[in-house]
C-alpha cells in the first residue's frame, strides 16, 4: 500500500472515530456523517486506482 493511500486510510478510520464520538456526546449530525462517507469513498477510489 503506497504511503498516501495508507495515510488516507488512517485519516478515514480516525474520522470515523471522531464522528462516532461526536454523535455519542452531542447527537447525530448528518453533515458529519455525509463528510465521512465522502472521505471513505475517496479512500476506496484511491485503493482501486493505485498502481
XYZ file of N, CA and C in Angstrom:
153
model
N 0.855 -1.174 0.000
C 0.000 0.000 0.000
C 0.898 1.233 0.000
N 0.777 2.105 -0.998
C 1.598 3.317 -1.025
C 1.328 4.210 0.188
N 2.284 5.066 0.488
C 2.186 5.910 1.678
C 0.960 6.805 1.708
N 0.622 7.434 0.582
C -0.523 8.348 0.585
C -1.840 7.605 0.785
N -1.952 6.417 0.220
C -3.172 5.631 0.393
C -3.284 5.146 1.831
N -2.166 4.751 2.410
C -2.168 4.311 3.800
C -2.549 5.469 4.716
N -2.019 6.650 4.433
C -2.356 7.828 5.233
C -3.847 8.156 5.109
N -4.398 8.036 3.909
C -5.829 8.284 3.721
C -6.653 7.285 4.515
N -6.215 6.037 4.559
C -6.917 5.030 5.348
C -6.909 5.369 6.831
N -5.768 5.838 7.319
C -5.663 6.224 8.724
C -6.566 7.413 9.019
N -6.576 8.404 8.121
C -7.442 9.579 8.298
C -8.911 9.170 8.280
N -9.269 8.252 7.393
C -10.657 7.801 7.300
C -11.092 7.086 8.582
N -10.258 6.191 9.089
C -10.592 5.489 10.327
C -10.633 6.475 11.494
N -9.674 7.395 11.533
C -9.685 8.421 12.579
C -10.929 9.290 12.500
N -11.340 9.624 11.284
C -12.566 10.399 11.104
C -13.791 9.658 11.605
N -13.819 8.347 11.369
C -14.938 7.545 11.872
C -14.989 7.585 13.395
N -13.841 7.487 14.031
C -13.793 7.541 15.492
C -14.286 8.897 15.992
N -13.844 9.972 15.356
C -14.250 11.325 15.774
C -15.750 11.532 15.568
N -16.262 11.141 14.415
C -17.691 11.323 14.128
C -18.539 10.487 15.082
N -18.100 9.264 15.367
C -18.836 8.411 16.303
C -18.834 9.009 17.706
N -17.675 9.521 18.140
C -17.591 10.142 19.461
C -18.472 11.384 19.535
N -18.471 12.199 18.483
C -19.316 13.385 18.448
C -20.788 12.993 18.525
N -21.160 11.965 17.762
C -22.552 11.518 17.758
C -22.959 11.020 19.144
N -22.082 10.293 19.813
C -22.403 9.785 21.148
C -22.527 10.924 22.157
N -21.692 11.946 22.026
C -21.677 13.031 23.013
C -22.723 14.108 22.732
N -22.888 14.482 21.473
C -23.707 15.646 21.135
C -24.959 15.332 20.335
N -25.067 14.113 19.842
C -26.202 13.772 18.989
C -25.768 13.724 17.537
N -26.589 13.136 16.734
C -26.244 12.915 15.337
C -26.179 14.222 14.550
N -25.204 14.277 13.651
C -25.078 15.404 12.736
C -24.918 14.816 11.339
N -25.937 14.981 10.516
C -25.944 14.397 9.178
C -24.793 14.858 8.309
N -24.382 16.111 8.443
C -23.282 16.629 7.624
C -21.964 15.958 7.965
N -21.740 15.661 9.242
C -20.512 14.955 9.617
C -20.487 13.554 9.018
N -21.619 12.865 9.089
C -21.677 11.526 8.515
C -21.543 11.575 7.000
N -22.157 12.555 6.374
C -22.020 12.717 4.924
C -20.558 12.948 4.558
N -19.885 13.813 5.311
C -18.471 14.085 5.054
C -17.622 12.838 5.226
N -17.941 12.040 6.240
C -17.182 10.820 6.441
C -17.418 9.825 5.304
N -18.635 9.727 4.826
C -18.932 8.830 3.700
C -18.167 9.272 2.459
N -18.134 10.584 2.203
C -17.375 11.097 1.054
C -15.892 10.767 1.216
N -15.354 10.976 2.408
C -13.952 10.648 2.677
C -13.692 9.166 2.455
N -14.610 8.323 2.907
C -14.474 6.887 2.691
C -14.495 6.518 1.214
N -15.358 7.173 0.447
C -15.424 6.905 -0.993
C -14.134 7.326 -1.695
N -13.578 8.450 -1.286
C -12.310 8.900 -1.862
C -11.202 7.896 -1.538
N -11.186 7.414 -0.306
C -10.188 6.421 0.093
C -10.348 5.142 -0.718
N -11.576 4.684 -0.879
C -11.809 3.484 -1.698
C -11.396 3.715 -3.147
N -11.643 4.914 -3.656
C -11.210 5.247 -5.009
C -9.698 5.199 -5.134
N -9.003 5.706 -4.117
C -7.537 5.648 -4.142
C -7.041 4.217 -4.099
N -7.713 3.377 -3.300
C -7.331 1.963 -3.250
C -7.558 1.275 -4.591
N -8.647 1.613 -5.246
C -8.993 0.959 -6.509
C -8.072 1.375 -7.649
N -7.523 2.591 -7.583
C -6.726 3.100 -8.695
C -5.231 3.088 -8.425
N -4.797 2.513 -7.293
C -3.358 2.513 -7.008
C -2.621 1.602 -8.000
N -1.357 1.883 -8.159
C -0.552 1.121 -9.125
C -0.087 -0.188 -8.545
